Coordinates of C-alpha atoms in Angstrom, one line a residue:
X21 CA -30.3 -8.7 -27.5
X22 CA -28.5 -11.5 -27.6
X23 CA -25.2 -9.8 -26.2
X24 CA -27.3 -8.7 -23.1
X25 CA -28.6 -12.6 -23.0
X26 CA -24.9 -13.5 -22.6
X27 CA -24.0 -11.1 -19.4
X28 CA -27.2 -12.0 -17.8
X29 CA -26.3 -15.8 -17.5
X30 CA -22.6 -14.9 -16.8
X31 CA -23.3 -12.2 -13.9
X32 CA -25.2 -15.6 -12.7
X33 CA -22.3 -18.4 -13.2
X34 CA -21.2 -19.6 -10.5
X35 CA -17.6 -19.3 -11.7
X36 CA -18.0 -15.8 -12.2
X37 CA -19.7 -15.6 -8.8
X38 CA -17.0 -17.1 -7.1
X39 CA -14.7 -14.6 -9.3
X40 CA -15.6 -11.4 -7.6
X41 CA -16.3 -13.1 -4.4
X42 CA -12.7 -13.6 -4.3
X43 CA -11.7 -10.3 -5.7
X44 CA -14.4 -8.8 -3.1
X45 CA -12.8 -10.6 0.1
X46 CA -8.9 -9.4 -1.2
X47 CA -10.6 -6.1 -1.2
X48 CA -11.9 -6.1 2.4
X49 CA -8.6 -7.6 3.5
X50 CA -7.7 -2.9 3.6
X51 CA -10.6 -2.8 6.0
X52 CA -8.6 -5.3 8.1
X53 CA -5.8 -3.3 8.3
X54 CA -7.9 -0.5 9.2
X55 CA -9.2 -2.4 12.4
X56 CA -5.8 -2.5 13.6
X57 CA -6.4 1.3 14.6
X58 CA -9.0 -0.2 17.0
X59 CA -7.4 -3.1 18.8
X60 CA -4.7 -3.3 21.6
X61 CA -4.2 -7.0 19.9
X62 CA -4.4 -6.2 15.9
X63 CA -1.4 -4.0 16.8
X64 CA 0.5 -6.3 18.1
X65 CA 0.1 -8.6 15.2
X66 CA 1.7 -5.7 13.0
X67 CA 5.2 -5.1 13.9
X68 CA 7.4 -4.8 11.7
X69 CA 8.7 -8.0 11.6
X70 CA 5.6 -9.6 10.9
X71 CA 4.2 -7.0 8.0
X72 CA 8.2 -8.3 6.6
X73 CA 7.1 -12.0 6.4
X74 CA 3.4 -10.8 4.7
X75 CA 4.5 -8.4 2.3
X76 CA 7.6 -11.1 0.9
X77 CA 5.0 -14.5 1.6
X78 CA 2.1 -12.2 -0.8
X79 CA 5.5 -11.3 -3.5
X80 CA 6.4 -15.2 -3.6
X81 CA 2.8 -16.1 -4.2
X82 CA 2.5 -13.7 -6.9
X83 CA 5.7 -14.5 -8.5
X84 CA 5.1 -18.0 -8.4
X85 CA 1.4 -17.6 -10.1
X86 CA 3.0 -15.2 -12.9
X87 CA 5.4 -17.2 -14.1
X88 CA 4.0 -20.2 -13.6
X89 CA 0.5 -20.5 -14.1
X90 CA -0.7 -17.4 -15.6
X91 CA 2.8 -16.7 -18.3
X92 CA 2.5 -20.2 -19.4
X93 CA -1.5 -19.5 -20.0
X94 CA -0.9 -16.8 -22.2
X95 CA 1.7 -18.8 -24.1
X96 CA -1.1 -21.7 -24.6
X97 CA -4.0 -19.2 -25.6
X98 CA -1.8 -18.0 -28.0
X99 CA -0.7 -21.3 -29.4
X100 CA -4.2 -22.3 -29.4
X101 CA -5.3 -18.9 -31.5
X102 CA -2.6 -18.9 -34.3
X103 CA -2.1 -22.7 -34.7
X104 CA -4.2 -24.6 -37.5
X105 CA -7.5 -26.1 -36.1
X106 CA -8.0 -29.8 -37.6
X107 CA -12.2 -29.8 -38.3
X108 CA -12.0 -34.0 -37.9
X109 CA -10.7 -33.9 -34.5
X110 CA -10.6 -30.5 -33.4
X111 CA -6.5 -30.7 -32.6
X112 CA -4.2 -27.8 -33.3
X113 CA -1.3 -28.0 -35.1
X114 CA 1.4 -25.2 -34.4
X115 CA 5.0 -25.2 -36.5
X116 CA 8.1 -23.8 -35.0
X117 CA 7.1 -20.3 -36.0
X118 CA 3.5 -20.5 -34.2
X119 CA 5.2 -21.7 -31.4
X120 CA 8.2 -18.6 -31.6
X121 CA 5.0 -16.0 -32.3
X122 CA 3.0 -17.4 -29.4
X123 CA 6.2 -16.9 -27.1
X124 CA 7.0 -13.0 -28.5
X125 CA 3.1 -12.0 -28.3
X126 CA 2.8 -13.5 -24.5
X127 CA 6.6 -11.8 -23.9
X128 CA 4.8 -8.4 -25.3
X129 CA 1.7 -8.7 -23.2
X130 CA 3.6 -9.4 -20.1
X131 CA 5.5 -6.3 -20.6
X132 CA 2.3 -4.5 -21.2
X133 CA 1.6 -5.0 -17.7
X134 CA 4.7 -4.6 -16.7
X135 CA 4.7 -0.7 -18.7
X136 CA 1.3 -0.3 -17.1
X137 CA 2.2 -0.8 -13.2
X138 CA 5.4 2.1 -13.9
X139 CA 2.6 4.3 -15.9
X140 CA 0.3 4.2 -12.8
X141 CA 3.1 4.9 -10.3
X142 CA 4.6 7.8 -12.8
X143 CA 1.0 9.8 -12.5
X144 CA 0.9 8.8 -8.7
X145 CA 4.1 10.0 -7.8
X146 CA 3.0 13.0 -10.0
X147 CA -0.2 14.3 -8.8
X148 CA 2.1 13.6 -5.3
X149 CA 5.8 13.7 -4.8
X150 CA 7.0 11.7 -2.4
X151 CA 3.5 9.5 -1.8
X152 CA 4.2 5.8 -0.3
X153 CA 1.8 3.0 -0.3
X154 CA 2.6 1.5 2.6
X155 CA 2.9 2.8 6.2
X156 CA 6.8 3.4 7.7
X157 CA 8.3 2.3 10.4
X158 CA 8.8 5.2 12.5
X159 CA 4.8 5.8 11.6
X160 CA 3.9 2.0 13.1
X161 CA 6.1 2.6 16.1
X162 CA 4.3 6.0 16.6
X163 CA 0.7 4.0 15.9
X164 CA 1.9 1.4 18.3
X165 CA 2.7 3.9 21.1
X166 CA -0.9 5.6 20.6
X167 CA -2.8 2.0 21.0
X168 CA -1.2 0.7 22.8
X169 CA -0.9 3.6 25.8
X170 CA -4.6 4.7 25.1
X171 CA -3.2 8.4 24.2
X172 CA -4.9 10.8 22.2
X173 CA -3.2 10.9 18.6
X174 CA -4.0 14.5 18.2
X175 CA -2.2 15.7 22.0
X176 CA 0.3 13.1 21.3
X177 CA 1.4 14.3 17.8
X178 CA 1.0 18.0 19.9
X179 CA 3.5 17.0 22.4
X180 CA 5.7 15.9 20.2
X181 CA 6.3 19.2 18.6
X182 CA 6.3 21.3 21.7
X183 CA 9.3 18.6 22.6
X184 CA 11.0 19.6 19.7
X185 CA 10.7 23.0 20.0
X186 CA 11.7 23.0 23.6
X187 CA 15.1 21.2 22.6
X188 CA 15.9 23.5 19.9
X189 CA 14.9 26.5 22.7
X190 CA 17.8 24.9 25.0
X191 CA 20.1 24.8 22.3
X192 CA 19.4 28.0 20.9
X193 CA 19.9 29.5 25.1
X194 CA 23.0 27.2 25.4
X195 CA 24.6 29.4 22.5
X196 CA 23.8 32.6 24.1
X197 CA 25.3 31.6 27.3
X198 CA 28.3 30.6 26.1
X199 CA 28.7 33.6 23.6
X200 CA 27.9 36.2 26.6
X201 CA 30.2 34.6 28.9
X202 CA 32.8 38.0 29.2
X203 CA 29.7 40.0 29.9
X204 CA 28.3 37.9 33.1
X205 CA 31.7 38.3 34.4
X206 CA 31.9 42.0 33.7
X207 CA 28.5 42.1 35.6
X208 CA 30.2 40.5 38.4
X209 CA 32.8 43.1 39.2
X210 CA 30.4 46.3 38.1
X211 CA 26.9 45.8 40.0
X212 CA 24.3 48.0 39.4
X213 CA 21.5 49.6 41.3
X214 CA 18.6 47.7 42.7
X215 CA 16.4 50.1 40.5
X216 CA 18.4 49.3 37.3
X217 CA 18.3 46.0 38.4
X218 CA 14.5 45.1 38.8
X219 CA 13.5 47.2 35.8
X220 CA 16.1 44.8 33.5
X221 CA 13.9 41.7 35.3
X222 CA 10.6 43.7 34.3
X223 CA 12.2 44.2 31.0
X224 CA 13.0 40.6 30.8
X225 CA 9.7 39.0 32.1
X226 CA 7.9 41.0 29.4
X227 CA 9.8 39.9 26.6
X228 CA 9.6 36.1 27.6
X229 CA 5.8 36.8 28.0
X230 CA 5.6 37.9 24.6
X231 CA 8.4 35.3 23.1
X232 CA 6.1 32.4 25.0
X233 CA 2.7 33.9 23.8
X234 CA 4.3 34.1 20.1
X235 CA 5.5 30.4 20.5
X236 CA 2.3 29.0 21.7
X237 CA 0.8 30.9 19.0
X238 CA 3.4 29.4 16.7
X239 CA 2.6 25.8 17.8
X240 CA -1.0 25.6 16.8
X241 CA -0.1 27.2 13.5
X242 CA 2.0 24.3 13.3
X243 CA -0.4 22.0 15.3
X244 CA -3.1 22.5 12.4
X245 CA -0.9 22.7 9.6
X246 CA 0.1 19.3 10.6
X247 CA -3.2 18.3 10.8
X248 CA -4.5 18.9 8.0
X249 CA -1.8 17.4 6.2
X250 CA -2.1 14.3 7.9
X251 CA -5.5 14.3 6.9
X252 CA -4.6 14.7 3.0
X253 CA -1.9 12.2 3.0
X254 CA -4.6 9.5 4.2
X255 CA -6.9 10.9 1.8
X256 CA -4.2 11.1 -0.6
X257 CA -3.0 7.4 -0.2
X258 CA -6.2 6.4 -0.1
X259 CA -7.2 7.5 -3.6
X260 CA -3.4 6.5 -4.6
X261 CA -4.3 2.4 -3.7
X262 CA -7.8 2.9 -5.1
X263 CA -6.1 3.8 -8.9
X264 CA -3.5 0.4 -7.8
X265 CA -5.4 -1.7 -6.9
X266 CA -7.6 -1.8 -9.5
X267 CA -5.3 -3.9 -11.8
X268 CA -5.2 -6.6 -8.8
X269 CA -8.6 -6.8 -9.0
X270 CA -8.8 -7.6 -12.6
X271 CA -5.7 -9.9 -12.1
X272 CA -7.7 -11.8 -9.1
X273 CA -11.0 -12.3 -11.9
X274 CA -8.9 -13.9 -14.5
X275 CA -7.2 -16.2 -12.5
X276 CA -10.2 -16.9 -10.7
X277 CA -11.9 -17.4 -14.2
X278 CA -9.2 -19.8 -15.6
X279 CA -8.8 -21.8 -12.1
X280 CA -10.7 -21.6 -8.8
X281 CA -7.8 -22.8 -6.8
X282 CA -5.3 -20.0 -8.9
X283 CA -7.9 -17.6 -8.1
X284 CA -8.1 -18.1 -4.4
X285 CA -4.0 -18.6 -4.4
X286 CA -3.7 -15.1 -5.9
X287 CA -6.3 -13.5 -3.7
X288 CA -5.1 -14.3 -0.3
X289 CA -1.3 -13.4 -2.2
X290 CA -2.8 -9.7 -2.6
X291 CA -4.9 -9.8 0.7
X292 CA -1.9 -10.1 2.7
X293 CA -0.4 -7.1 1.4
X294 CA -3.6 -5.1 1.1
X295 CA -3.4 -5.3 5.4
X296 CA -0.3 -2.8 5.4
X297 CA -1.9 -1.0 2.7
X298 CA -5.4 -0.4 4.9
X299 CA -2.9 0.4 7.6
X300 CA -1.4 3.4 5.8
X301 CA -4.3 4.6 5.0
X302 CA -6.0 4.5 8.4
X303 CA -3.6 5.7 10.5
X304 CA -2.8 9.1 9.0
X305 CA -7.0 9.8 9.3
X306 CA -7.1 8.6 13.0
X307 CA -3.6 10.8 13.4
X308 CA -5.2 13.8 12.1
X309 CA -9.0 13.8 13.0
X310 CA -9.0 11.4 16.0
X311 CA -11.9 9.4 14.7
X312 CA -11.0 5.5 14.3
X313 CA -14.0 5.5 12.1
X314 CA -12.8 7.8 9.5
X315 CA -10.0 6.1 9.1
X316 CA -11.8 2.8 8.3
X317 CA -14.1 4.7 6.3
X318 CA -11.6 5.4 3.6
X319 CA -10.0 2.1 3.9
X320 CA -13.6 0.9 3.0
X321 CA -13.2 3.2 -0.5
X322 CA -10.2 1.7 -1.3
X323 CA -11.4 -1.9 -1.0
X324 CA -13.8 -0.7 -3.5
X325 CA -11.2 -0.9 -5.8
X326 CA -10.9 -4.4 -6.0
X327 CA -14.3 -5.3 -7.0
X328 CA -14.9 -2.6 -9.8
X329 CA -11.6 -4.4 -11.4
X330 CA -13.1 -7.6 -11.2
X331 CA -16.3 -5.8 -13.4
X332 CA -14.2 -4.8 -15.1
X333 CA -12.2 -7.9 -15.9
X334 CA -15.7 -9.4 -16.2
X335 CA -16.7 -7.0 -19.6
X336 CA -13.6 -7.7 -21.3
X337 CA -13.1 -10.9 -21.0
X338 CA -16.5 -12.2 -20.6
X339 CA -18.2 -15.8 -20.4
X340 CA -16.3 -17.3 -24.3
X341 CA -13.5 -15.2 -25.5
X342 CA -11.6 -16.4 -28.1
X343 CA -8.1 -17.8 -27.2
X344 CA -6.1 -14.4 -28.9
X345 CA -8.2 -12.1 -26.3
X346 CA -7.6 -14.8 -23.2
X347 CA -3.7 -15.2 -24.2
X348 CA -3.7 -11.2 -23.8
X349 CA -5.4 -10.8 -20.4
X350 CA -3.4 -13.3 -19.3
X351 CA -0.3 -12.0 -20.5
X352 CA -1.1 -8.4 -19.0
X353 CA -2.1 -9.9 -15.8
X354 CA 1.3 -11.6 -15.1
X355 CA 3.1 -8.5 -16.3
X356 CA 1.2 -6.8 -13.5
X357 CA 1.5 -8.8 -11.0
X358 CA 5.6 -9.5 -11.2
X359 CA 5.7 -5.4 -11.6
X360 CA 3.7 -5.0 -8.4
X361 CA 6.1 -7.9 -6.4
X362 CA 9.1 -6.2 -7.8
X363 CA 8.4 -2.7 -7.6
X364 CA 6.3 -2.6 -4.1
X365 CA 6.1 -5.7 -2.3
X366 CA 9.6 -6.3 -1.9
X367 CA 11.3 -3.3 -1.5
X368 CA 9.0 -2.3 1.1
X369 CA 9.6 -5.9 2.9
X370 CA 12.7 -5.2 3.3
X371 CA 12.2 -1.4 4.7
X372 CA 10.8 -3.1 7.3
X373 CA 13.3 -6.0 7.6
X374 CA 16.3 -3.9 8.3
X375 CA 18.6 -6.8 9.2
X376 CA 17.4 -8.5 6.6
X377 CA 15.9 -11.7 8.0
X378 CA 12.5 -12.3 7.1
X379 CA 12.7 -11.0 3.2
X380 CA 14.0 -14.3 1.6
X381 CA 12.4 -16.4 4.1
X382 CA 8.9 -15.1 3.6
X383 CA 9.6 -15.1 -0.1
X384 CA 10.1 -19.0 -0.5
X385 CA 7.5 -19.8 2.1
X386 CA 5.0 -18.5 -0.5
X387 CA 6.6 -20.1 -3.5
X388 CA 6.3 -23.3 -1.0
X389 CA 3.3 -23.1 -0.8
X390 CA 1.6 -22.3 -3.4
X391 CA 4.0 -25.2 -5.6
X392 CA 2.7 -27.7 -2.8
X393 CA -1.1 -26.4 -3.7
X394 CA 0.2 -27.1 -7.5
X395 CA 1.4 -30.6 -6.4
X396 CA -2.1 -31.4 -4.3
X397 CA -3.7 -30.5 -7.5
X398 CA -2.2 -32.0 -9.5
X399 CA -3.1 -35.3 -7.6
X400 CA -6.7 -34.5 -7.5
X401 CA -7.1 -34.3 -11.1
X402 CA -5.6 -37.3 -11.8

């Protein structure tokens, strides 16, 4: 009774509150890039350029916080846990080997996180091979085009493919030419009858009947085929970021539950490179079923994401954990989050940057800024 006492008045702190309010709004910021499937202007905001800058400004944030803030956490929890408590005046004493075990059990944590960001992406990338998070490049462009033009995305992804299959048609005719070359010239000096003649066109005209019927018939084989996988990659991604993002969301409670101003750092870090994210899921959808609200739809699932790691952040570490169990989730949290910066953010940053110009830029801009919101803070508190 008294356990269910406690989670009653934490689900009503205001701390907590503000905890998954923040974790709820880095969430939503998928939806966002879902809208951009909507809007002539919300796709001009995402070229690739300027998902470059996000991505690398949301990896310097999160760097930043990891090391600085949430490491260095850990390292205190864990001081605070093994060191001797003085009853008279409540002060903790920690020798040199408190101080070394504090460092190798934050160190261990960190790369818990660390090992649970790869385990995630090692059963992603094998339930499926060759999944991305984040949209490409050649995929915006072709999102772009769509928009922007007002075009159908299930004619224009048709089009495309009868384009390809007329080129590789010319080619393929270009090489019979030139091989029957001897036998157009033999032609040439032997006519034949008029009767031999307009049978061999009858002849002819049947066969490309047949050859066009059994291509047309060949493209919506195709046409479907790429349909449906369309469809499944969006699904697919979709459920990918929903199992990834849940970490974020418990990274985004703890640091909302040890600072306010950490919190809401972190969570506009991971909202600006949840847009991308919502982007990749919403445009395979709208490619494959030509319903903008689809797409959304399942950007809307995997915003869930965010909030059930914030409960879930909530059960374990609660409203009065002891400073062992804090030092831990703090450790982990940072391990996740430099894993995540390392292993996503960046390298896709620079997919889009291809002449690399916005990567390091965007990457101190949000070290900048978040050591200038240290440096204001540290001013209010004093």
């Amino acid at each position: 009774y008294h356990y269910y006492t406690q989670i009653i008045m934490v689900a009503t702190g205001p701390r907590v509150g503000l905890a998954f309010g923040l974790t709820i709004g880095a969430g939503l910021a998928t939806c966002l890039g879902g809208l951009v499937i909507f809007s002539k202007r919300l796709i001009h905001l995402t070229s690739p350029a300027s998902l470059s800058l996000a991505l690398s400004a949301s990896a310097g944030v999160m760097l930043f916080i990891s090391f600085v803030e949430l490491y260095t956490v850990s390292v205190e929890q864990f001081t605070l846990g093994l060191g001797i408590k003085n009853e008279e005046d409540d002060e903790v004493t920690c020798d040199h080997i408190c101080n070394g075990n504090s460092w190798l059990l934050a160190t261990i944590c960190f790369m818990g996180g660390v090992a649970l960001i790869f385990f995630l992406d090692w059963i992603l990338h094998y339930i499926a091979p060759g999944l991305h998070h984040d949209i490409t490049v050649d995929e915006l462009c072709k999102l772009q085009d769509i928009i922007v033009n007002d075009k159908d995305p299930l004619e224009s992804l048709a089009h495309k493919e009868k384009e390809k299959e007329i080129k590789q048609g010319s080619k393929e005719d270009n090489n019979n030419t030139n091989e029957g070359g001897g036998d157009i010239e033999l032609n040439l000096s032997s006519p034949s009858s008029p009767t031999n003649e307009n049978n061999r066109n009858t002849n002819q005209s049947t066969e490309d009947l047949i050859k066009l019927a059994e291509k047309e018939e060949q493209l919506k084989a195709e046409a479907i085929a790429f349909k449906i996988k369309l469809n499944k990659t969006g699904i697919v991604t979709c459920l990918a970021l929903t199992i990834h993002n849940i970490p974020e969301g418990i990274a985004t409670y703890v640091a909302a539950m040890d600072s306010a101003q950490f919190g809401g750092a972190l969570a506009i870090g991971i909202a600006l490179h949840n847009i991308p994210e919502g982007i990749a899921v919403a445009a395979p959808v709208y490619f494959a079923t030509g319903s903008r609200w689809k797409g959304l739809l399942w950007t809307l699932v995997s915003a869930f994401a965010e909030p059930f790691g914030g409960i879930i952040g909530w059960l374990v570490l609660g409203d009065s954990l002891d400073h062992i169990a804090e030092a831990v989730m703090f450790g982990i949290v940072a391990g996740i989050m430099v894993a995540i910066s390392l292993n996503e953010l960046l390298p896709t940053a620079r997919d889009y940057d291809r002449e690399s110009k916005y990567v390091g830029i965007g990457t101190y801009v949000g070290m900048s800024v978040m050591a200038a919101s240290f440096i204001l803070f540290g001013y209010g508190d004093a």
